[in-house]
Amino acid sequence: DAGVTQSPTHLIKTRGQQVTLRCSPKSGHDTVSWYQQALGQGPQFIFQYYEEEERQRGNFPDRFSGHQFPNYSSELNVNALLLGDSALYLCASSIVQGPQTYEQYFGPGTRLTVT
Amino acid sequence: AQKITQTQPGMFVQEKEAVTLDCTYDTSDPSYGLFWYKQPSSGEMIFLIYQGSYDQQNATEGRYSLNFQKARKSANLVISASQLGDSAMYFCAMSNYGQNFVFGPGTRLSVLP
């Protein structure tokens, strides 16, 4: 049973460019969330996708957008890259099985460096 | 708004000893879940343990146990018999019905031989 996978592993971009990160959820999971983790900090929630729609969004500008496909995989797009966008981007897949029964598993992350 | 506080930026423990990592949380929701994750230097977030707010018993997973004190809004992680491979960052997180995941700033645990 494959876990959460992300691609690419590492990425180097220049300021002003656009980037697309990809995520495939764990088998059986229907929800995908994206997080940004700056060096030395905890992950910050970007947004969550469920049934191909953005269900929830954190405090991130519109330069950050996403998509979920019918097979539950997801993409994170960042436009007009800034130096401050350099971080580890984590994808997590989850499923809600009851009012208090849910799990969330993370992928290995994509390390984005903006120069 | 939900908030997670981890007051220990770094902790040291001797190999084979137990260690407690502190986590306090703040929420007005009656139903929520509490999570602990381990993040080695490789960067991957590894799920360790989960506690639901209505669970009567403290969660346990192998050498990990969660000391859940609802009235004090604390969810401390206890690692028994520490191993060198336990050296990593540890994050406490909470969620409301699978949404609104909020993470704490983390605690760096170093296990000494």
Coordinates of N, CA and C in Angstrom, one line a residue:
Chain A
D1 N 0.8 -1.2 0.0 CA 0.0 0.0 0.0 C 0.9 1.2 0.0
A2 N 0.9 2.0 -1.1 CA 1.7 3.1 -1.2 C 1.2 4.2 -0.3
G3 N 2.1 4.9 0.3 CA 1.8 6.1 1.1 C 1.6 7.3 0.2
V4 N 1.7 8.5 0.8 CA 1.6 9.7 0.1 C 2.9 10.0 -0.7
T5 N 2.7 10.3 -1.9 CA 3.9 10.6 -2.7 C 3.9 12.0 -3.2
Q6 N 5.0 12.6 -3.4 CA 5.2 14.0 -3.9 C 6.3 14.1 -4.9
S7 N 6.1 15.0 -5.9 CA 7.1 15.2 -6.8 C 7.1 16.7 -7.2
P8 N 8.3 17.3 -7.6 CA 9.6 16.6 -7.4 C 10.1 16.7 -6.0
T9 N 11.2 16.1 -5.7 CA 11.8 16.1 -4.4 C 12.4 17.5 -4.1
H10 N 13.1 18.0 -5.0 CA 13.8 19.3 -4.9 C 13.5 20.1 -6.1
L11 N 13.5 21.4 -5.9 CA 13.2 22.3 -7.1 C 13.9 23.7 -6.8
I12 N 14.6 24.2 -7.8 CA 15.2 25.5 -7.7 C 14.5 26.4 -8.8
K13 N 14.0 27.5 -8.3 CA 13.4 28.5 -9.3 C 13.9 29.9 -9.0
T14 N 13.6 30.8 -10.0 CA 14.0 32.1 -9.9 C 12.8 33.0 -9.5
R15 N 13.1 34.1 -8.8 CA 12.0 35.0 -8.5 C 11.2 35.4 -9.7
G16 N 9.9 35.4 -9.5 CA 9.0 35.8 -10.6 C 8.4 34.6 -11.4
Q17 N 9.1 33.5 -11.2 CA 8.7 32.3 -12.0 C 7.5 31.6 -11.3
Q18 N 6.9 30.6 -12.0 CA 5.8 29.9 -11.5 C 6.3 28.4 -11.3
V19 N 5.6 27.8 -10.3 CA 6.0 26.4 -10.0 C 4.8 25.6 -9.7
T20 N 4.8 24.3 -10.1 CA 3.7 23.3 -9.8 C 4.3 22.1 -9.1
L21 N 3.7 21.8 -7.9 CA 4.1 20.7 -7.1 C 2.9 19.7 -7.2
R22 N 3.3 18.4 -7.1 CA 2.3 17.3 -7.3 C 2.3 16.4 -6.1
C23 N 1.1 15.8 -5.9 CA 0.9 15.0 -4.7 C -0.1 13.9 -5.1
S24 N 0.2 12.6 -4.7 CA -0.7 11.5 -4.8 C -1.0 11.0 -3.4
P25 N -2.3 11.0 -3.0 CA -2.7 10.6 -1.7 C -2.5 9.1 -1.4
K26 N -2.5 8.8 -0.1 CA -2.5 7.4 0.3 C -3.8 6.7 -0.2
S27 N -3.7 5.5 -0.5 CA -4.8 4.7 -1.0 C -6.0 4.8 0.0
G28 N -7.2 5.1 -0.5 CA -8.3 5.2 0.4 C -8.6 6.5 1.0
H29 N -7.7 7.5 0.8 CA -7.8 8.8 1.3 C -8.5 9.7 0.2
D30 N -9.4 10.6 0.6 CA -10.1 11.4 -0.3 C -9.8 12.9 -0.2
T31 N -9.0 13.3 0.8 CA -8.8 14.7 1.1 C -7.3 15.0 1.0
V32 N -6.9 16.1 0.4 CA -5.5 16.5 0.3 C -5.3 17.9 0.9
S33 N -4.4 18.0 1.7 CA -4.0 19.3 2.3 C -2.6 19.6 1.9
W34 N -2.3 20.9 1.8 CA -0.9 21.4 1.5 C -0.5 22.3 2.7
Y35 N 0.8 22.2 3.0 CA 1.4 22.9 4.1 C 2.7 23.5 3.6
Q36 N 3.1 24.7 4.1 CA 4.4 25.3 3.9 C 5.1 25.2 5.2
Q37 N 6.4 24.7 5.2 CA 7.2 24.7 6.4 C 8.5 25.4 6.1
A38 N 8.6 26.6 6.7 CA 9.8 27.3 6.6 C 10.8 26.7 7.6
L39 N 12.1 27.0 7.3 CA 13.2 26.4 8.1 C 13.0 26.7 9.6
G40 N 13.0 25.7 10.5 CA 12.9 25.9 11.9 C 11.5 26.2 12.5
Q41 N 10.5 26.1 11.6 CA 9.1 26.3 12.1 C 8.2 25.1 11.8
G42 N 7.1 25.2 12.4 CA 6.1 24.2 12.2 C 5.4 24.4 10.9
P43 N 4.7 23.4 10.3 CA 4.0 23.5 9.1 C 2.9 24.5 9.2
Q44 N 2.7 25.3 8.2 CA 1.6 26.3 8.1 C 0.6 25.8 7.0
F45 N -0.7 25.7 7.4 CA -1.7 25.2 6.5 C -1.9 26.2 5.3
I46 N -1.9 25.7 4.1 CA -2.2 26.5 2.9 C -3.6 26.3 2.5
F47 N -4.0 25.1 2.1 CA -5.4 24.8 1.8 C -5.6 23.3 1.8
Q48 N -6.9 23.0 1.7 CA -7.4 21.6 1.7 C -8.4 21.4 0.6
Y49 N -8.2 20.3 -0.1 CA -9.1 19.9 -1.2 C -9.9 18.7 -0.9
Y50 N -11.1 18.7 -1.2 CA -12.0 17.6 -1.0 C -13.1 17.6 -2.2
E51 N -13.3 16.5 -2.8 CA -14.2 16.4 -3.9 C -13.9 17.4 -5.0
E52 N -12.6 17.6 -5.2 CA -12.1 18.5 -6.3 C -12.4 19.9 -6.1
E53 N -12.7 20.3 -4.8 CA -12.9 21.7 -4.5 C -12.1 22.1 -3.3
E54 N -11.7 23.4 -3.3 CA -11.0 23.9 -2.2 C -12.0 24.1 -1.0
R55 N -11.8 23.3 0.0 CA -12.8 23.3 1.1 C -12.4 24.3 2.2
Q56 N -11.1 24.5 2.3 CA -10.6 25.4 3.4 C -9.3 26.0 3.0
R57 N -9.0 27.2 3.4 CA -7.8 27.9 3.1 C -7.2 28.6 4.2
G58 N -5.9 28.6 4.3 CA -5.2 29.3 5.4 C -4.9 30.7 4.9
N59 N -4.0 31.4 5.7 CA -3.7 32.8 5.4 C -2.6 32.9 4.4
F60 N -2.9 32.5 3.1 CA -1.9 32.6 2.1 C -2.5 33.4 0.9
P61 N -1.7 34.2 0.2 CA -2.2 35.0 -0.9 C -2.7 34.2 -2.1
D62 N -3.4 34.9 -3.0 CA -3.9 34.2 -4.2 C -2.9 33.6 -5.1
R63 N -1.6 34.0 -4.9 CA -0.6 33.4 -5.7 C -0.5 31.9 -5.5
F64 N -1.0 31.5 -4.4 CA -1.0 30.0 -4.1 C -2.4 29.5 -4.6
S65 N -2.4 28.6 -5.5 CA -3.6 28.0 -5.9 C -3.4 26.5 -6.1
G66 N -4.5 25.8 -6.2 CA -4.4 24.3 -6.3 C -5.5 23.7 -7.1
H67 N -5.4 22.4 -7.2 CA -6.4 21.6 -7.9 C -6.4 20.2 -7.4
Q68 N -7.5 19.6 -7.4 CA -7.6 18.2 -7.1 C -8.3 17.5 -8.3
F69 N -7.8 16.3 -8.6 CA -8.3 15.6 -9.8 C -9.2 14.5 -9.3
P70 N -10.0 13.9 -10.3 CA -10.9 12.9 -9.9 C -10.3 11.7 -9.1
N71 N -9.0 11.4 -9.4 CA -8.4 10.3 -8.7 C -7.8 10.7 -7.3
Y72 N -8.2 11.9 -6.9 CA -7.8 12.5 -5.6 C -6.4 13.1 -5.6
S73 N -5.6 12.9 -6.6 CA -4.3 13.5 -6.6 C -4.5 15.1 -6.7
S74 N -3.4 15.8 -6.4 CA -3.5 17.2 -6.3 C -2.3 17.9 -6.7
E75 N -2.5 19.2 -7.1 CA -1.4 20.0 -7.5 C -1.4 21.3 -6.7
L76 N -0.2 21.8 -6.4 CA -0.1 23.1 -5.8 C 0.6 24.0 -6.8
N77 N 0.1 25.2 -7.1 CA 0.7 26.1 -8.0 C 1.0 27.4 -7.2
V78 N 2.2 27.9 -7.5 CA 2.6 29.2 -6.9 C 3.1 30.1 -8.0
N79 N 2.5 31.2 -8.1 CA 2.9 32.2 -9.2 C 3.7 33.3 -8.6
A80 N 4.4 34.0 -9.5 CA 5.2 35.1 -9.1 C 6.1 34.9 -7.9
L81 N 6.9 33.9 -7.9 CA 7.6 33.4 -6.8 C 8.5 34.5 -6.1
L82 N 8.5 34.5 -4.8 CA 9.2 35.4 -4.0 C 10.3 34.6 -3.2
L83 N 11.4 35.3 -2.8 CA 12.4 34.6 -2.1 C 11.8 34.0 -0.8
G84 N 10.8 34.6 -0.2 CA 10.2 34.1 1.0 C 9.4 32.8 0.8
D85 N 9.2 32.4 -0.5 CA 8.5 31.2 -0.7 C 9.3 30.0 -0.6
S86 N 10.6 30.2 -0.4 CA 11.6 29.1 -0.2 C 11.2 28.3 1.1
A87 N 10.9 27.1 0.9 CA 10.4 26.3 2.1 C 10.3 24.8 1.7
L88 N 9.9 24.0 2.6 CA 9.5 22.6 2.4 C 8.0 22.6 2.2
Y89 N 7.5 22.1 1.1 CA 6.1 22.0 0.9 C 5.6 20.6 1.1
L90 N 4.8 20.4 2.1 CA 4.3 19.1 2.5 C 2.9 18.9 2.0
C91 N 2.6 17.8 1.5 CA 1.3 17.3 1.1 C 0.8 16.3 2.2
A92 N -0.4 16.3 2.6 CA -0.9 15.4 3.5 C -2.3 14.9 3.0
S93 N -2.5 13.6 3.1 CA -3.8 13.1 2.7 C -4.5 12.6 3.9
S94 N -5.8 12.6 3.9 CA -6.6 12.2 5.1 C -7.9 11.7 4.7
I95 N -8.6 11.2 5.7 CA -10.0 10.7 5.5 C -10.7 10.8 6.8
V96 N -11.9 11.3 6.7 CA -12.7 11.4 8.0 C -13.7 10.1 8.0
Q97 N -13.5 9.3 9.0 CA -14.3 8.1 9.1 C -15.4 8.2 10.2
G98 N -15.4 9.3 10.8 CA -16.4 9.5 11.9 C -16.2 10.8 12.5
P99 N -17.1 11.2 13.5 CA -16.9 12.5 14.1 C -15.6 12.6 14.8
Q100 N -15.0 11.5 15.3 CA -13.7 11.7 16.0 C -12.7 10.7 15.5
T101 N -13.0 10.2 14.3 CA -12.0 9.2 13.7 C -11.5 9.7 12.4
Y102 N -10.3 10.2 12.4 CA -9.7 10.6 11.2 C -8.2 10.5 11.3
E103 N -7.5 10.4 10.2 CA -6.1 10.2 10.2 C -5.5 11.1 9.1
Q104 N -4.3 11.6 9.3 CA -3.7 12.4 8.3 C -2.2 11.9 8.1
Y105 N -1.8 11.6 6.9 CA -0.5 11.1 6.7 C 0.2 12.1 5.7
F106 N 1.5 12.3 5.9 CA 2.2 13.3 5.1 C 3.1 12.5 4.1
G107 N 3.4 13.2 3.0 CA 4.3 12.8 2.0 C 5.7 13.3 2.4
P108 N 6.7 12.9 1.6 CA 8.1 13.3 2.0 C 8.5 14.8 1.8
G109 N 7.6 15.5 1.1 CA 7.8 16.9 0.9 C 8.6 17.3 -0.4
T110 N 8.4 18.5 -0.8 CA 9.2 19.1 -1.9 C 9.9 20.3 -1.4
R111 N 11.2 20.3 -1.5 CA 12.0 21.4 -1.0 C 12.2 22.4 -2.2
L112 N 11.6 23.6 -2.0 CA 11.6 24.6 -3.0 C 12.6 25.7 -2.6
T113 N 13.5 26.0 -3.5 CA 14.4 27.1 -3.3 C 14.2 28.1 -4.3
V114 N 14.0 29.4 -3.9 CA 13.8 30.5 -4.9 C 15.0 31.4 -4.8
T115 N 15.7 31.6 -5.9 CA 16.9 32.4 -5.9 C 16.6 33.8 -6.7
Chain B
A1 N -10.1 30.9 17.7 CA -9.0 30.3 16.8 C -8.3 29.2 17.6
Q2 N -7.9 28.2 16.9 CA -7.1 27.1 17.6 C -5.7 27.5 17.6
K3 N -5.0 27.1 18.7 CA -3.6 27.3 18.9 C -2.9 26.2 19.6
I4 N -1.7 25.9 19.2 CA -0.9 24.9 19.9 C 0.4 25.5 20.4
T5 N 0.7 25.2 21.7 CA 1.9 25.7 22.3 C 2.8 24.6 22.7
Q6 N 4.0 24.7 22.3 CA 5.1 23.7 22.7 C 6.2 24.6 23.3
T7 N 6.4 24.5 24.6 CA 7.2 25.5 25.3 C 8.7 25.0 25.4
Q8 N 9.0 23.8 25.0 CA 10.3 23.3 25.0 C 11.0 23.3 23.6
P9 N 11.8 24.3 23.3 CA 12.4 24.3 22.0 C 13.3 23.1 21.8
G10 N 14.0 22.7 22.9 CA 14.9 21.6 22.8 C 14.9 20.7 24.1
M11 N 15.1 19.4 23.9 CA 15.1 18.5 25.1 C 16.2 17.5 24.8
F12 N 16.9 17.1 26.0 CA 17.9 16.1 25.9 C 17.4 14.9 26.8
V13 N 17.7 13.7 26.4 CA 17.4 12.6 27.2 C 18.5 11.5 27.0
Q14 N 18.7 10.8 28.0 CA 19.7 9.7 27.9 C 19.0 8.5 27.3
E15 N 19.8 7.8 26.5 CA 19.3 6.6 25.8 C 18.7 5.6 26.9
K16 N 17.6 5.0 26.6 CA 16.8 4.0 27.4 C 16.0 4.7 28.5
E17 N 16.1 6.0 28.6 CA 15.2 6.7 29.6 C 14.0 7.2 28.9
A18 N 13.0 7.5 29.8 CA 11.7 8.1 29.3 C 11.8 9.6 29.2
V19 N 11.0 10.2 28.3 CA 11.0 11.6 28.2 C 9.6 12.1 27.9
T20 N 9.2 13.2 28.4 CA 7.9 13.8 28.1 C 8.1 15.1 27.4
L21 N 7.4 15.2 26.3 CA 7.3 16.5 25.5 C 6.0 17.2 25.7
D22 N 6.0 18.4 26.1 CA 4.8 19.1 26.5 C 4.1 19.7 25.3
C23 N 2.8 19.7 25.4 CA 1.9 20.4 24.4 C 0.6 20.9 25.1
T24 N 0.3 22.1 24.9 CA -0.9 22.6 25.4 C -1.7 23.2 24.2
Y25 N -3.0 23.2 24.3 CA -3.8 23.7 23.1 C -4.9 24.6 23.6
D26 N -5.4 25.3 22.6 CA -6.5 26.2 22.9 C -7.6 26.1 21.8
T27 N -8.8 25.8 22.2 CA -9.9 25.7 21.2 C -11.2 25.8 21.9
S28 N -12.2 26.3 21.2 CA -13.5 26.5 21.7 C -14.4 25.4 21.2
D29 N -13.9 24.5 20.3 CA -14.7 23.4 19.8 C -14.7 22.3 20.8
P30 N -15.9 21.6 21.0 CA -15.9 20.5 21.9 C -15.4 19.2 21.3
S31 N -15.4 19.2 20.0 CA -14.9 18.0 19.3 C -13.6 18.3 18.5
Y32 N -12.5 17.6 18.8 CA -11.3 17.9 18.2 C -10.4 16.6 18.3
G33 N -9.3 16.6 17.5 CA -8.4 15.5 17.6 C -7.0 16.1 17.8
L34 N -6.2 15.4 18.5 CA -4.8 15.8 18.8 C -3.8 14.8 18.3
F35 N -2.8 15.3 17.6 CA -1.8 14.5 16.9 C -0.4 14.8 17.4
W36 N 0.4 13.8 17.3 CA 1.9 14.0 17.4 C 2.6 13.5 16.2
Y37 N 3.5 14.3 15.6 CA 4.3 13.9 14.5 C 5.8 14.0 14.8
K38 N 6.5 13.1 14.2 CA 8.0 13.1 14.3 C 8.6 13.6 13.0
Q39 N 9.5 14.5 13.0 CA 10.2 14.9 11.7 C 11.7 14.8 11.8
P40 N 12.2 13.7 11.3 CA 13.7 13.5 11.2 C 14.3 14.6 10.3
S41 N 15.6 14.6 10.3 CA 16.3 15.6 9.4 C 16.0 15.4 8.0
S42 N 15.5 14.2 7.6 CA 15.1 14.0 6.2 C 13.9 14.8 5.8
G43 N 13.1 15.3 6.7 CA 12.0 16.2 6.4 C 10.6 15.6 6.5
E44 N 10.5 14.3 6.3 CA 9.2 13.7 6.3 C 8.5 13.7 7.6
M45 N 7.3 14.0 7.6 CA 6.5 14.1 8.9 C 5.9 12.7 9.1
I46 N 6.2 12.1 10.2 CA 5.8 10.7 10.5 C 4.8 10.7 11.6
F47 N 3.6 10.2 11.3 CA 2.5 10.1 12.3 C 2.9 9.2 13.5
L48 N 2.7 9.7 14.7 CA 3.0 8.8 15.9 C 1.8 8.4 16.6
I49 N 0.9 9.3 16.9 CA -0.2 9.0 17.8 C -1.3 10.0 17.7
Y50 N -2.5 9.5 18.0 CA -3.7 10.4 17.9 C -4.6 10.2 19.1
Q51 N -5.2 11.3 19.5 CA -6.2 11.3 20.7 C -7.4 12.1 20.3
G52 N -8.6 11.5 20.4 CA -9.8 12.2 20.2 C -10.3 12.9 21.5
S53 N -10.9 14.0 21.4 CA -11.3 14.8 22.6 C -12.3 14.0 23.5
Y54 N -13.0 13.1 22.9 CA -14.0 12.3 23.6 C -13.5 10.9 24.1
D55 N -12.3 10.7 23.7 CA -11.7 9.4 24.1 C -11.5 9.3 25.6
Q56 N -12.0 8.3 26.3 CA -11.9 8.2 27.7 C -10.5 7.8 28.2
Q57 N -9.8 7.0 27.4 CA -8.5 6.5 27.8 C -7.4 7.2 27.0
N58 N -6.2 7.3 27.6 CA -5.1 7.9 26.9 C -4.6 7.0 25.8
A59 N -4.3 7.6 24.6 CA -3.8 6.8 23.5 C -2.4 6.2 23.7
T60 N -2.2 5.0 23.2 CA -0.8 4.4 23.3 C -0.5 3.8 21.9
E61 N 0.7 3.9 21.5 CA 1.2 3.2 20.3 C 2.6 2.8 20.5
G62 N 2.8 1.5 20.9 CA 4.1 1.1 21.2 C 4.8 1.8 22.3
R63 N 6.0 2.4 22.0 CA 6.7 3.2 23.0 C 6.1 4.6 23.2
Y64 N 5.1 5.0 22.5 CA 4.6 6.3 22.6 C 3.2 6.3 23.3
S65 N 3.0 7.2 24.2 CA 1.7 7.3 24.9 C 1.4 8.8 25.0
L66 N 0.2 9.1 25.0 CA -0.3 10.5 25.0 C -0.9 10.8 26.4
N67 N -0.4 11.7 27.2 CA -1.0 12.0 28.5 C -2.0 13.1 28.3
F68 N -3.2 12.8 28.1 CA -4.3 13.7 27.8 C -5.0 14.2 29.0
Q69 N -4.9 15.5 29.3 CA -5.6 16.1 30.4 C -6.5 17.2 29.9
K70 N -7.7 16.8 29.6 CA -8.7 17.7 28.9 C -8.9 19.0 29.7
A71 N -9.1 18.9 31.0 CA -9.4 20.1 31.8 C -8.3 21.1 31.7
R72 N -7.0 20.6 31.6 CA -5.9 21.5 31.6 C -5.5 21.8 30.1
K73 N -6.2 21.2 29.2 CA -5.9 21.4 27.7 C -4.5 21.1 27.4
S74 N -4.1 19.9 27.9 CA -2.7 19.5 27.6 C -2.7 18.1 27.0
A75 N -1.7 17.8 26.1 CA -1.6 16.5 25.4 C -0.2 16.2 25.3
N76 N 0.5 15.8 26.4 CA 1.9 15.6 26.4 C 2.2 14.2 25.8
L77 N 3.3 14.2 25.1 CA 3.8 12.9 24.5 C 4.8 12.3 25.4
V78 N 4.7 11.1 25.7 CA 5.7 10.3 26.5 C 6.3 9.3 25.7
I79 N 7.6 9.3 25.6 CA 8.4 8.3 24.8 C 9.1 7.5 25.9
S80 N 8.8 6.2 25.9 CA 9.5 5.3 26.9 C 10.8 4.7 26.2
A81 N 11.7 4.4 27.0 CA 12.9 3.7 26.6 C 13.5 4.3 25.3
S82 N 13.9 5.6 25.4 CA 14.4 6.3 24.3 C 15.5 5.6 23.5
Q83 N 15.5 5.8 22.2 CA 16.5 5.2 21.3 C 17.2 6.3 20.6
L84 N 18.4 6.1 20.1 CA 19.1 7.1 19.3 C 18.3 7.6 18.1
G85 N 17.6 6.7 17.5 CA 16.8 7.0 16.4 C 15.6 7.9 16.7
D86 N 15.3 8.2 17.9 CA 14.2 9.1 18.3 C 14.7 10.5 18.2
S87 N 15.9 10.8 18.0 CA 16.4 12.2 17.8 C 15.7 12.8 16.6
A88 N 15.0 13.8 16.8 CA 14.2 14.5 15.7 C 13.5 15.7 16.2
M89 N 12.7 16.3 15.4 CA 11.8 17.4 15.8 C 10.4 16.7 16.0
Y90 N 9.7 17.1 17.0 CA 8.4 16.6 17.3 C 7.4 17.7 17.3
F91 N 6.3 17.5 16.6 CA 5.3 18.5 16.5 C 4.0 18.0 17.0
C92 N 3.3 18.8 17.8 CA 2.0 18.5 18.3 C 1.0 19.3 17.4
A93 N -0.1 18.7 17.1 CA -1.1 19.3 16.2 C -2.5 19.0 16.6
M94 N -3.4 19.9 16.2 CA -4.8 19.6 16.5 C -5.7 19.8 15.3
S95 N -6.8 19.2 15.2 CA -7.7 19.4 14.1 C -9.1 19.2 14.6
N96 N -10.0 20.0 13.9 CA -11.4 19.9 14.2 C -12.1 19.1 13.0
Y97 N -12.5 17.9 13.3 CA -13.2 17.0 12.4 C -12.4 16.9 11.0
G98 N -11.1 16.8 11.1 CA -10.3 16.6 9.9 C -10.0 17.9 9.2
Q99 N -10.4 19.0 9.7 CA -10.1 20.3 9.1 C -9.3 21.1 10.1
N100 N -8.9 22.3 9.6 CA -8.3 23.3 10.5 C -7.1 22.7 11.3
F101 N -6.2 22.0 10.5 CA -5.0 21.5 11.2 C -4.1 22.6 11.6
V102 N -3.8 22.6 12.9 CA -2.9 23.6 13.4 C -1.7 22.9 14.1
F103 N -0.5 23.4 13.8 CA 0.7 22.8 14.3 C 1.4 23.7 15.3
G104 N 2.0 23.1 16.3 CA 2.9 23.9 17.2 C 4.2 24.1 16.6
P105 N 5.1 24.9 17.3 CA 6.4 25.2 16.8 C 7.4 24.1 16.8
G106 N 7.1 23.0 17.6 CA 8.0 21.9 17.6 C 8.9 21.9 18.8
T107 N 9.4 20.7 19.1 CA 10.5 20.5 20.1 C 11.5 19.6 19.5
R108 N 12.8 20.0 19.6 CA 13.9 19.2 19.1 C 14.4 18.3 20.2
L109 N 14.2 17.0 20.0 CA 14.7 16.0 21.0 C 16.0 15.4 20.5
S110 N 16.9 15.4 21.5 CA 18.2 14.8 21.2 C 18.4 13.7 22.2
V111 N 18.7 12.5 21.7 CA 18.9 11.3 22.6 C 20.4 11.1 22.7
L112 N 20.9 11.1 23.9 CA 22.4 10.9 24.1 C 22.7 9.5 24.4
P113 N 23.8 9.0 23.8 CA 24.3 7.6 24.1 C 24.8 7.4 25.5

